[in-house]
Amino acid sequence: MMLRGLPSRVGQVVTLLRGPQRGCLRPVSCLAPAAFQVRANGTPSAVRLAPALQHRSLATAFTGGRSSFSPLRTGLLGCQQLQQSPLLTRAAATEATPKEETFTYQAEVDRLMDIIVNSLYSNREVFLRELVSNASDALDKARFLAVTDPSIMAGREELEIRISTDKEKGTLTIEDTGIGMSREQLLSHLGTIARSGTRKFMEAMAAKGDSNLIGQFGVGFYSAFLVADKVRVQSKSPEDPKQWLWEAAAGSHQYTIREDDAADLVRGTRITLFLKEDAAEMSDTVRVTRLIKQYSQFIAFPIKVYSPKKEPRKVLDEEATARKQEAADKKAAEKGEPSKPVEPVMKTEYDEVWDWRLENENKPIWTRSPKDVSETAYNDFFKTTFGEFLDPLAHVHFNVEGTIEFSAILYLPGMAPFEQQNAMQRSKSIKLYVKRVFISDEFDEDLMPRYLSFVKGVVDSSDLPLNVSREILQESRIVRVIRKQLVRRSIEMMEELAGKEGGEDYKTFWEAFGRQIKYGVVEDTEHRERLSKLLRFNSSKAEDSLTSLDEYVGRMRAGQKSIYYMAADSVQAARAAPFVEALVAKGIEVLYLTEPIDEACVTNLAKYGDKDTKYELVDVSKEGVSIDEEGEEEKKAAEEAAKEMQPVVDFLKKTLGERVEKVTVSNRLLDSPCALVTSKFGWSANMERIMRSQALGDTRAMEYMRGRKIMEVNPRHDIIAGIRTLLSEKDEERAADLAELLYETALITSGFQVDSPKDYAAKVFTLMKIALGYDILEEAQEQQQQAPAAEAAPKQAAKPVAATPVEAEVVSEDPWKQQ
């Protein structure tokens, strides 16, 4: 499959090298200028590289069709196949290769390196990820070619990556046993950029002058100059008997290539980085090991780091042995026995031994079939990868194949994070890998909506470029497909957990992450219906447990057409609210919404049910609530009560004025004399309280959204009947006092705030005095008589007071210093 285009490509080379007549071979000087490198002295040097290669994608030349630009990734259809052409070898053989040559970078490469070193990466640690990924690709190619040509593996069967450091010299060395590169491949891959993704990037930079495009290609080898002053590449290809050395310095416009006198590589590439002073920490094996575990722990080939380890050995503890012998001698002397030698006391010492240690022992379980992975393996992977100590509540492992391919494992954690106030912030829960190379864990909002930020998992895609950035994620169709799949699978995982018998696991999940699901109902209109089935609330029939909306619908009375809910601070406050009295008494279930987000959740949901039947969610604290089961007799009795209470209704509206929009007779009150409800489209009392408590609340929005208060009176209550009696006796003054107190009390019971707590408290204290037998009228008269005397008292106190002379006493010493 990957060698399908080889005959046609060789044909292109033959056509370029031959003249118009068959059998006529063009001289090397007839090649296009792009096939030449330029020496430092300006003279051209022919390269065994066909012009056709200069017009192919460099990424294709390196990786056999991959789109990411990685200069060290020698591809299956790149220079190596062209080098196998006898015609191309014959043409290049006419020119002798000097011992060492100096070349000048192409202008694009020169500018690219400047961008990489000075402005491309804010985190230069990625250089190690890039170089290890290049080495992994070279190993992949060697393994692939060895299938048809086993001689490639001759001399060194191992396929591995070795990394070593030298603090004294300030170097970092990365060596692989991959396919290696010949001289021509070093020239092509490290000195030129043809029509590659990088070339397009440079053109976009020139056109827009915008560095935000950075990250839409793989910089590969050139990222080494982020931390290195000088880079040396030693490479040996199985097809070339010689080992070659490429060397360049940061900031230089030139590089050199010569035959490597060391000739110690059987096959592969060794890159030596001479580190900058400010990057000296990269020569620390601990730092290198941490970077490997962060970025490359799931690479398919073993990565070994030359690092120290402590090996124990037993040695004689002379001091302890002497003390033991002395004690034994003394004891023997006391008993009159001859002294005997004691067993020597040993102690453990640790020697520092340097050796190659494997650093990527973890295996990417997402690459395996879900049938082959045990439950224990899933749980261990979750704990190790995300630093958790509890097993997950659920997980899902899936592979998506087709035009876009990726693998993923998602988990529902066993507990919520300790900092719940930051639950909706960026959580770094989704780790993005490209071909098993870690890219970032900061793309949560691009791969998952905010309300699913608690879902942890890994995503591995082969279709994304290795150097992915936020810009390319936002523009990529691949990411949109991945996001859609992740959301769908996450919801399916939660639905499966909710359907388990017993429900204890889902109860644990809901207590930890229920608020995020409610936020999802508000935010995600596409999945709102599915998310609504996951909602759980307390209710009048399940105060100590949680109920779903499906369970509520299953318990509805015949003929009920609405789902009723009451929002309050707690279940106790909701149960004591006057609005639910008649509903609960008639056996109609009421949902109790006790969290701040609950009311916003059900308001956005609006209706619930299947396609055939939709039930409206009704707030019992708002106007217009009617009980569906009312019969004709009940409706007729309510109309008669409204006529009888009309004088009371008119009087209350007149007394309270603009504080209430209107006064009506209620049929949902039993024990309370009245209640204050809000208009249908305004804020409820609970929402008004929540918005008032916001630190950055807008008072203008408060006035606009605050619902107008409507007073509903209970015609069967004694207080309302008493006001009616006072009105019939023409005692409107006492009736007005009762109306004021009734309104302020209704504010409290309905969830609002009293405008003047001091005035309200004074009225309550007056009632308490009356209950204790005080004559309020006599007390008022006494206060009126005492008022003139109180006004005159300050005038008498204003007279000046004569000062009394005092003889002064002279103190010779400071009294505070006396002991």
mmCIF file with all atom_site columns, N, CA and C in Angstrom, residues 550-606:
data_model
loop_
_atom_site.group_PDB
_atom_site.id
_atom_site.type_symbol
_atom_site.label_atom_id
_atom_site.label_alt_id
_atom_site.label_comp_id
_atom_site.label_asym_id
_atom_site.label_entity_id
_atom_site.label_seq_id
_atom_site.pdbx_PDB_ins_code
_atom_site.Cartn_x
_atom_site.Cartn_y
_atom_site.Cartn_z
_atom_site.occupancy
_atom_site.B_iso_or_equiv
_atom_site.pdbx_formal_charge
_atom_site.auth_seq_id
_atom_site.auth_comp_id
_atom_site.auth_asym_id
_atom_site.auth_atom_id
_atom_site.pdbx_PDB_model_num
ATOM 1   N N  . ASP A 1 550 ? -38.635 11.160 35.613 1.00 0.00 ? 550 ASP A N  1
ATOM 2   C CA . ASP A 1 550 ? -39.418 10.008 35.163 1.00 0.00 ? 550 ASP A CA 1
ATOM 3   C C  . ASP A 1 550 ? -40.194 9.386  36.326 1.00 0.00 ? 550 ASP A C  1
ATOM 4   N N  . GLU A 1 551 ? -39.561 9.304  37.482 1.00 0.00 ? 551 GLU A N  1
ATOM 5   C CA . GLU A 1 551 ? -40.261 8.773  38.655 1.00 0.00 ? 551 GLU A CA 1
ATOM 6   C C  . GLU A 1 551 ? -41.390 9.707  39.081 1.00 0.00 ? 551 GLU A C  1
ATOM 7   N N  . TYR A 1 552 ? -41.180 11.008 38.987 1.00 0.00 ? 552 TYR A N  1
ATOM 8   C CA . TYR A 1 552 ? -42.243 11.970 39.297 1.00 0.00 ? 552 TYR A CA 1
ATOM 9   C C  . TYR A 1 552 ? -43.436 11.755 38.372 1.00 0.00 ? 552 TYR A C  1
ATOM 10  N N  . VAL A 1 553 ? -43.152 11.634 37.077 1.00 0.00 ? 553 VAL A N  1
ATOM 11  C CA . VAL A 1 553 ? -44.242 11.451 36.105 1.00 0.00 ? 553 VAL A CA 1
ATOM 12  C C  . VAL A 1 553 ? -44.970 10.136 36.383 1.00 0.00 ? 553 VAL A C  1
ATOM 13  N N  . GLY A 1 554 ? -44.228 9.114  36.785 1.00 0.00 ? 554 GLY A N  1
ATOM 14  C CA . GLY A 1 554 ? -44.865 7.835  37.075 1.00 0.00 ? 554 GLY A CA 1
ATOM 15  C C  . GLY A 1 554 ? -45.783 7.886  38.279 1.00 0.00 ? 554 GLY A C  1
ATOM 16  N N  . ARG A 1 555 ? -45.580 8.853  39.187 1.00 0.00 ? 555 ARG A N  1
ATOM 17  C CA . ARG A 1 555 ? -46.437 8.981  40.385 1.00 0.00 ? 555 ARG A CA 1
ATOM 18  C C  . ARG A 1 555 ? -47.520 10.040 40.227 1.00 0.00 ? 555 ARG A C  1
ATOM 19  N N  . MET A 1 556 ? -47.617 10.671 39.088 1.00 0.00 ? 556 MET A N  1
ATOM 20  C CA . MET A 1 556 ? -48.602 11.746 38.902 1.00 0.00 ? 556 MET A CA 1
ATOM 21  C C  . MET A 1 556 ? -50.027 11.218 39.004 1.00 0.00 ? 556 MET A C  1
ATOM 22  N N  . ARG A 1 557 ? -50.894 12.077 39.534 1.00 0.00 ? 557 ARG A N  1
ATOM 23  C CA . ARG A 1 557 ? -52.306 11.718 39.634 1.00 0.00 ? 557 ARG A CA 1
ATOM 24  C C  . ARG A 1 557 ? -52.954 11.789 38.267 1.00 0.00 ? 557 ARG A C  1
ATOM 25  N N  . ALA A 1 558 ? -54.035 11.067 38.126 1.00 0.00 ? 558 ALA A N  1
ATOM 26  C CA . ALA A 1 558 ? -54.759 11.069 36.854 1.00 0.00 ? 558 ALA A CA 1
ATOM 27  C C  . ALA A 1 558 ? -55.265 12.475 36.545 1.00 0.00 ? 558 ALA A C  1
ATOM 28  N N  . GLY A 1 559 ? -55.035 12.900 35.360 1.00 0.00 ? 559 GLY A N  1
ATOM 29  C CA . GLY A 1 559 ? -55.491 14.221 34.937 1.00 0.00 ? 559 GLY A CA 1
ATOM 30  C C  . GLY A 1 559 ? -54.496 15.335 35.203 1.00 0.00 ? 559 GLY A C  1
ATOM 31  N N  . GLN A 1 560 ? -53.390 15.054 35.927 1.00 0.00 ? 560 GLN A N  1
ATOM 32  C CA . GLN A 1 560 ? -52.400 16.096 36.199 1.00 0.00 ? 560 GLN A CA 1
ATOM 33  C C  . GLN A 1 560 ? -51.609 16.401 34.921 1.00 0.00 ? 560 GLN A C  1
ATOM 34  N N  . LYS A 1 561 ? -51.462 17.668 34.598 1.00 0.00 ? 561 LYS A N  1
ATOM 35  C CA . LYS A 1 561 ? -50.834 18.075 33.352 1.00 0.00 ? 561 LYS A CA 1
ATOM 36  C C  . LYS A 1 561 ? -49.566 18.903 33.566 1.00 0.00 ? 561 LYS A C  1
ATOM 37  N N  . SER A 1 562 ? -49.186 19.099 34.806 1.00 0.00 ? 562 SER A N  1
ATOM 38  C CA . SER A 1 562 ? -48.019 19.942 35.091 1.00 0.00 ? 562 SER A CA 1
ATOM 39  C C  . SER A 1 562 ? -47.130 19.270 36.127 1.00 0.00 ? 562 SER A C  1
ATOM 40  N N  . ILE A 1 563 ? -45.863 19.648 36.104 1.00 0.00 ? 563 ILE A N  1
ATOM 41  C CA . ILE A 1 563 ? -44.888 19.237 37.121 1.00 0.00 ? 563 ILE A CA 1
ATOM 42  C C  . ILE A 1 563 ? -44.631 20.460 37.988 1.00 0.00 ? 563 ILE A C  1
ATOM 43  N N  . TYR A 1 564 ? -44.944 20.376 39.273 1.00 0.00 ? 564 TYR A N  1
ATOM 44  C CA . TYR A 1 564 ? -44.858 21.529 40.171 1.00 0.00 ? 564 TYR A CA 1
ATOM 45  C C  . TYR A 1 564 ? -43.532 21.501 40.939 1.00 0.00 ? 564 TYR A C  1
ATOM 46  N N  . TYR A 1 565 ? -42.960 22.675 41.124 1.00 0.00 ? 565 TYR A N  1
ATOM 47  C CA . TYR A 1 565 ? -41.717 22.763 41.887 1.00 0.00 ? 565 TYR A CA 1
ATOM 48  C C  . TYR A 1 565 ? -41.715 24.023 42.732 1.00 0.00 ? 565 TYR A C  1
ATOM 49  N N  . MET A 1 566 ? -40.938 23.949 43.819 1.00 0.00 ? 566 MET A N  1
ATOM 50  C CA . MET A 1 566 ? -40.794 25.062 44.743 1.00 0.00 ? 566 MET A CA 1
ATOM 51  C C  . MET A 1 566 ? -39.308 25.264 45.013 1.00 0.00 ? 566 MET A C  1
ATOM 52  N N  . ALA A 1 567 ? -38.789 26.456 44.735 1.00 0.00 ? 567 ALA A N  1
ATOM 53  C CA . ALA A 1 567 ? -37.383 26.769 44.963 1.00 0.00 ? 567 ALA A CA 1
ATOM 54  C C  . ALA A 1 567 ? -37.215 27.457 46.304 1.00 0.00 ? 567 ALA A C  1
ATOM 55  N N  . ALA A 1 568 ? -36.252 26.943 47.112 1.00 0.00 ? 568 ALA A N  1
ATOM 56  C CA . ALA A 1 568 ? -36.003 27.512 48.437 1.00 0.00 ? 568 ALA A CA 1
ATOM 57  C C  . ALA A 1 568 ? -34.577 27.174 48.855 1.00 0.00 ? 568 ALA A C  1
ATOM 58  N N  . ASP A 1 569 ? -34.194 27.660 50.030 1.00 0.00 ? 569 ASP A N  1
ATOM 59  C CA . ASP A 1 569 ? -32.840 27.418 50.525 1.00 0.00 ? 569 ASP A CA 1
ATOM 60  C C  . ASP A 1 569 ? -32.636 25.981 50.966 1.00 0.00 ? 569 ASP A C  1
ATOM 61  N N  . SER A 1 570 ? -33.669 25.342 51.446 1.00 0.00 ? 570 SER A N  1
ATOM 62  C CA . SER A 1 570 ? -33.546 23.990 51.976 1.00 0.00 ? 570 SER A CA 1
ATOM 63  C C  . SER A 1 570 ? -34.873 23.265 51.820 1.00 0.00 ? 570 SER A C  1
ATOM 64  N N  . VAL A 1 571 ? -34.830 21.964 52.070 1.00 0.00 ? 571 VAL A N  1
ATOM 65  C CA . VAL A 1 571 ? -36.063 21.173 52.009 1.00 0.00 ? 571 VAL A CA 1
ATOM 66  C C  . VAL A 1 571 ? -37.049 21.644 53.069 1.00 0.00 ? 571 VAL A C  1
ATOM 67  N N  . GLN A 1 572 ? -36.557 21.986 54.264 1.00 0.00 ? 572 GLN A N  1
ATOM 68  C CA . GLN A 1 572 ? -37.438 22.449 55.330 1.00 0.00 ? 572 GLN A CA 1
ATOM 69  C C  . GLN A 1 572 ? -38.130 23.756 54.950 1.00 0.00 ? 572 GLN A C  1
ATOM 70  N N  . ALA A 1 573 ? -37.366 24.687 54.340 1.00 0.00 ? 573 ALA A N  1
ATOM 71  C CA . ALA A 1 573 ? -37.968 25.957 53.922 1.00 0.00 ? 573 ALA A CA 1
ATOM 72  C C  . ALA A 1 573 ? -38.984 25.747 52.819 1.00 0.00 ? 573 ALA A C  1
ATOM 73  N N  . ALA A 1 574 ? -38.710 24.849 51.896 1.00 0.00 ? 574 ALA A N  1
ATOM 74  C CA . ALA A 1 574 ? -39.664 24.583 50.812 1.00 0.00 ? 574 ALA A CA 1
ATOM 75  C C  . ALA A 1 574 ? -40.933 23.936 51.360 1.00 0.00 ? 574 ALA A C  1
ATOM 76  N N  . ARG A 1 575 ? -40.753 23.015 52.307 1.00 0.00 ? 575 ARG A N  1
ATOM 77  C CA . ARG A 1 575 ? -41.917 22.346 52.880 1.00 0.00 ? 575 ARG A CA 1
ATOM 78  C C  . ARG A 1 575 ? -42.811 23.316 53.642 1.00 0.00 ? 575 ARG A C  1
ATOM 79  N N  . ALA A 1 576 ? -42.215 24.338 54.291 1.00 0.00 ? 576 ALA A N  1
ATOM 80  C CA . ALA A 1 576 ? -42.986 25.285 55.097 1.00 0.00 ? 576 ALA A CA 1
ATOM 81  C C  . ALA A 1 576 ? -43.549 26.446 54.282 1.00 0.00 ? 576 ALA A C  1
ATOM 82  N N  . ALA A 1 577 ? -43.237 26.524 53.006 1.00 0.00 ? 577 ALA A N  1
ATOM 83  C CA . ALA A 1 577 ? -43.725 27.640 52.191 1.00 0.00 ? 577 ALA A CA 1
ATOM 84  C C  . ALA A 1 577 ? -45.240 27.567 52.052 1.00 0.00 ? 577 ALA A C  1
ATOM 85  N N  . PRO A 1 578 ? -45.923 28.710 52.083 1.00 0.00 ? 578 PRO A N  1
ATOM 86  C CA . PRO A 1 578 ? -47.390 28.691 51.984 1.00 0.00 ? 578 PRO A CA 1
ATOM 87  C C  . PRO A 1 578 ? -47.902 28.233 50.620 1.00 0.00 ? 578 PRO A C  1
ATOM 88  N N  . PHE A 1 579 ? -47.057 28.309 49.590 1.00 0.00 ? 579 PHE A N  1
ATOM 89  C CA . PHE A 1 579 ? -47.524 28.007 48.237 1.00 0.00 ? 579 PHE A CA 1
ATOM 90  C C  . PHE A 1 579 ? -47.815 26.521 48.028 1.00 0.00 ? 579 PHE A C  1
ATOM 91  N N  . VAL A 1 580 ? -47.217 25.645 48.842 1.00 0.00 ? 580 VAL A N  1
ATOM 92  C CA . VAL A 1 580 ? -47.358 24.208 48.599 1.00 0.00 ? 580 VAL A CA 1
ATOM 93  C C  . VAL A 1 580 ? -48.423 23.581 49.482 1.00 0.00 ? 580 VAL A C  1
ATOM 94  N N  . GLU A 1 581 ? -49.077 24.370 50.325 1.00 0.00 ? 581 GLU A N  1
ATOM 95  C CA . GLU A 1 581 ? -49.991 23.795 51.321 1.00 0.00 ? 581 GLU A CA 1
ATOM 96  C C  . GLU A 1 581 ? -51.120 22.993 50.683 1.00 0.00 ? 581 GLU A C  1
ATOM 97  N N  . ALA A 1 582 ? -51.854 23.613 49.793 1.00 0.00 ? 582 ALA A N  1
ATOM 98  C CA . ALA A 1 582 ? -53.011 22.928 49.208 1.00 0.00 ? 582 ALA A CA 1
ATOM 99  C C  . ALA A 1 582 ? -52.573 21.793 48.290 1.00 0.00 ? 582 ALA A C  1
ATOM 100 N N  . LEU A 1 583 ? -51.465 21.968 47.557 1.00 0.00 ? 583 LEU A N  1
ATOM 101 C CA . LEU A 1 583 ? -51.003 20.926 46.639 1.00 0.00 ? 583 LEU A CA 1
ATOM 102 C C  . LEU A 1 583 ? -50.627 19.659 47.400 1.00 0.00 ? 583 LEU A C  1
ATOM 103 N N  . VAL A 1 584 ? -49.857 19.826 48.472 1.00 0.00 ? 584 VAL A N  1
ATOM 104 C CA . VAL A 1 584 ? -49.440 18.659 49.246 1.00 0.00 ? 584 VAL A CA 1
ATOM 105 C C  . VAL A 1 584 ? -50.631 18.013 49.941 1.00 0.00 ? 584 VAL A C  1
ATOM 106 N N  . ALA A 1 585 ? -51.565 18.836 50.413 1.00 0.00 ? 585 ALA A N  1
ATOM 107 C CA . ALA A 1 585 ? -52.749 18.296 51.091 1.00 0.00 ? 585 ALA A CA 1
ATOM 108 C C  . ALA A 1 585 ? -53.590 17.449 50.145 1.00 0.00 ? 585 ALA A C  1
ATOM 109 N N  . LYS A 1 586 ? -53.583 17.776 48.887 1.00 0.00 ? 586 LYS A N  1
ATOM 110 C CA . LYS A 1 586 ? -54.365 17.015 47.904 1.00 0.00 ? 586 LYS A CA 1
ATOM 111 C C  . LYS A 1 586 ? -53.569 15.870 47.287 1.00 0.00 ? 586 LYS A C  1
ATOM 112 N N  . GLY A 1 587 ? -52.338 15.639 47.782 1.00 0.00 ? 587 GLY A N  1
ATOM 113 C CA . GLY A 1 587 ? -51.556 14.513 47.281 1.00 0.00 ? 587 GLY A CA 1
ATOM 114 C C  . GLY A 1 587 ? -50.805 14.785 46.007 1.00 0.00 ? 587 GLY A C  1
ATOM 115 N N  . ILE A 1 588 ? -50.659 16.039 45.629 1.00 0.00 ? 588 ILE A N  1
ATOM 116 C CA . ILE A 1 588 ? -49.913 16.389 44.416 1.00 0.00 ? 588 ILE A CA 1
ATOM 117 C C  . ILE A 1 588 ? -48.449 16.604 44.798 1.00 0.00 ? 588 ILE A C  1
ATOM 118 N N  . GLU A 1 589 ? -47.565 15.898 44.149 1.00 0.00 ? 589 GLU A N  1
ATOM 119 C CA . GLU A 1 589 ? -46.140 15.962 44.471 1.00 0.00 ? 589 GLU A CA 1
ATOM 120 C C  . GLU A 1 589 ? -45.537 17.279 43.997 1.00 0.00 ? 589 GLU A C  1
ATOM 121 N N  . VAL A 1 590 ? -44.655 17.846 44.826 1.00 0.00 ? 590 VAL A N  1
ATOM 122 C CA . VAL A 1 590 ? -43.968 19.092 44.504 1.00 0.00 ? 590 VAL A CA 1
ATOM 123 C C  . VAL A 1 590 ? -42.469 18.853 44.626 1.00 0.00 ? 590 VAL A C  1
ATOM 124 N N  . LEU A 1 591 ? -41.721 19.202 43.588 1.00 0.00 ? 591 LEU A N  1
ATOM 125 C CA . LEU A 1 591 ? -40.271 19.092 43.630 1.00 0.00 ? 591 LEU A CA 1
ATOM 126 C C  . LEU A 1 591 ? -39.698 20.233 44.462 1.00 0.00 ? 591 LEU A C  1
ATOM 127 N N  . TYR A 1 592 ? -38.718 19.927 45.295 1.00 0.00 ? 592 TYR A N  1
ATOM 128 C CA . TYR A 1 592 ? -38.057 20.939 46.118 1.00 0.00 ? 592 TYR A CA 1
ATOM 129 C C  . TYR A 1 592 ? -36.674 21.236 45.520 1.00 0.00 ? 592 TYR A C  1
ATOM 130 N N  . LEU A 1 593 ? -36.504 22.431 45.022 1.00 0.00 ? 593 LEU A N  1
ATOM 131 C CA . LEU A 1 593 ? -35.236 22.842 44.424 1.00 0.00 ? 593 LEU A CA 1
ATOM 132 C C  . LEU A 1 593 ? -34.447 23.623 45.464 1.00 0.00 ? 593 LEU A C  1
ATOM 133 N N  . THR A 1 594 ? -33.333 23.060 45.902 1.00 0.00 ? 594 THR A N  1
ATOM 134 C CA . THR A 1 594 ? -32.616 23.641 47.034 1.00 0.00 ? 594 THR A CA 1
ATOM 135 C C  . THR A 1 594 ? -31.238 24.186 46.678 1.00 0.00 ? 594 THR A C  1
ATOM 136 N N  . GLU A 1 595 ? -30.802 24.069 45.430 1.00 0.00 ? 595 GLU A N  1
ATOM 137 C CA . GLU A 1 595 ? -29.505 24.603 45.026 1.00 0.00 ? 595 GLU A CA 1
ATOM 138 C C  . GLU A 1 595 ? -29.712 25.827 44.144 1.00 0.00 ? 595 GLU A C  1
ATOM 139 N N  . PRO A 1 596 ? -28.774 26.769 44.157 1.00 0.00 ? 596 PRO A N  1
ATOM 140 C CA . PRO A 1 596 ? -28.962 28.010 43.396 1.00 0.00 ? 596 PRO A CA 1
ATOM 141 C C  . PRO A 1 596 ? -29.194 27.798 41.901 1.00 0.00 ? 596 PRO A C  1
ATOM 142 N N  . ILE A 1 597 ? -28.582 26.749 41.326 1.00 0.00 ? 597 ILE A N  1
ATOM 143 C CA . ILE A 1 597 ? -28.705 26.548 39.887 1.00 0.00 ? 597 ILE A CA 1
ATOM 144 C C  . ILE A 1 597 ? -29.988 25.827 39.507 1.00 0.00 ? 597 ILE A C  1
ATOM 145 N N  . ASP A 1 598 ? -30.717 25.274 40.487 1.00 0.00 ? 598 ASP A N  1
ATOM 146 C CA . ASP A 1 598 ? -31.889 24.452 40.187 1.00 0.00 ? 598 ASP A CA 1
ATOM 147 C C  . ASP A 1 598 ? -32.948 25.219 39.410 1.00 0.00 ? 598 ASP A C  1
ATOM 148 N N  . GLU A 1 599 ? -33.260 26.429 39.876 1.00 0.00 ? 599 GLU A N  1
ATOM 149 C CA . GLU A 1 599 ? -34.340 27.183 39.239 1.00 0.00 ? 599 GLU A CA 1
ATOM 150 C C  . GLU A 1 599 ? -33.986 27.551 37.801 1.00 0.00 ? 599 GLU A C  1
ATOM 151 N N  . ALA A 1 600 ? -32.721 27.938 37.560 1.00 0.00 ? 600 ALA A N  1
ATOM 152 C CA . ALA A 1 600 ? -32.295 28.227 36.190 1.00 0.00 ? 600 ALA A CA 1
ATOM 153 C C  . ALA A 1 600 ? -32.366 26.979 35.323 1.00 0.00 ? 600 ALA A C  1
ATOM 154 N N  . CYS A 1 601 ? -32.060 25.832 35.903 1.00 0.00 ? 601 CYS A N  1
ATOM 155 C CA . CYS A 1 601 ? -32.099 24.572 35.168 1.00 0.00 ? 601 CYS A CA 1
ATOM 156 C C  . CYS A 1 601 ? -33.512 24.246 34.688 1.00 0.00 ? 601 CYS A C  1
ATOM 157 N N  . VAL A 1 602 ? -34.487 24.231 35.603 1.00 0.00 ? 602 VAL A N  1
ATOM 158 C CA . VAL A 1 602 ? -35.850 23.857 35.212 1.00 0.00 ? 602 VAL A CA 1
ATOM 159 C C  . VAL A 1 602 ? -36.505 24.944 34.372 1.00 0.00 ? 602 VAL A C  1
ATOM 160 N N  . THR A 1 603 ? -36.097 26.204 34.552 1.00 0.00 ? 603 THR A N  1
ATOM 161 C CA . THR A 1 603 ? -36.644 27.277 33.712 1.00 0.00 ? 603 THR A CA 1
ATOM 162 C C  . THR A 1 603 ? -36.218 27.087 32.268 1.00 0.00 ? 603 THR A C  1
ATOM 163 N N  . ASN A 1 604 ? -34.960 26.718 32.050 1.00 0.00 ? 604 ASN A N  1
ATOM 164 C CA . ASN A 1 604 ? -34.500 26.463 30.685 1.00 0.00 ? 604 ASN A CA 1
ATOM 165 C C  . ASN A 1 604 ? -35.081 25.176 30.121 1.00 0.00 ? 604 ASN A C  1
ATOM 166 N N  . LEU A 1 605 ? -35.337 24.205 30.988 1.00 0.00 ? 605 LEU A N  1
ATOM 167 C CA . LEU A 1 605 ? -35.941 22.967 30.511 1.00 0.00 ? 605 LEU A CA 1
ATOM 168 C C  . LEU A 1 605 ? -37.384 23.194 30.078 1.00 0.00 ? 605 LEU A C  1
ATOM 169 N N  . ALA A 1 606 ? -38.139 23.956 30.852 1.00 0.00 ? 606 ALA A N  1
ATOM 170 C CA . ALA A 1 606 ? -39.515 24.398 30.523 1.00 0.00 ? 606 ALA A CA 1
ATOM 171 C C  . ALA A 1 606 ? -40.508 23.234 30.474 1.00 0.00 ? 606 ALA A C  1
#
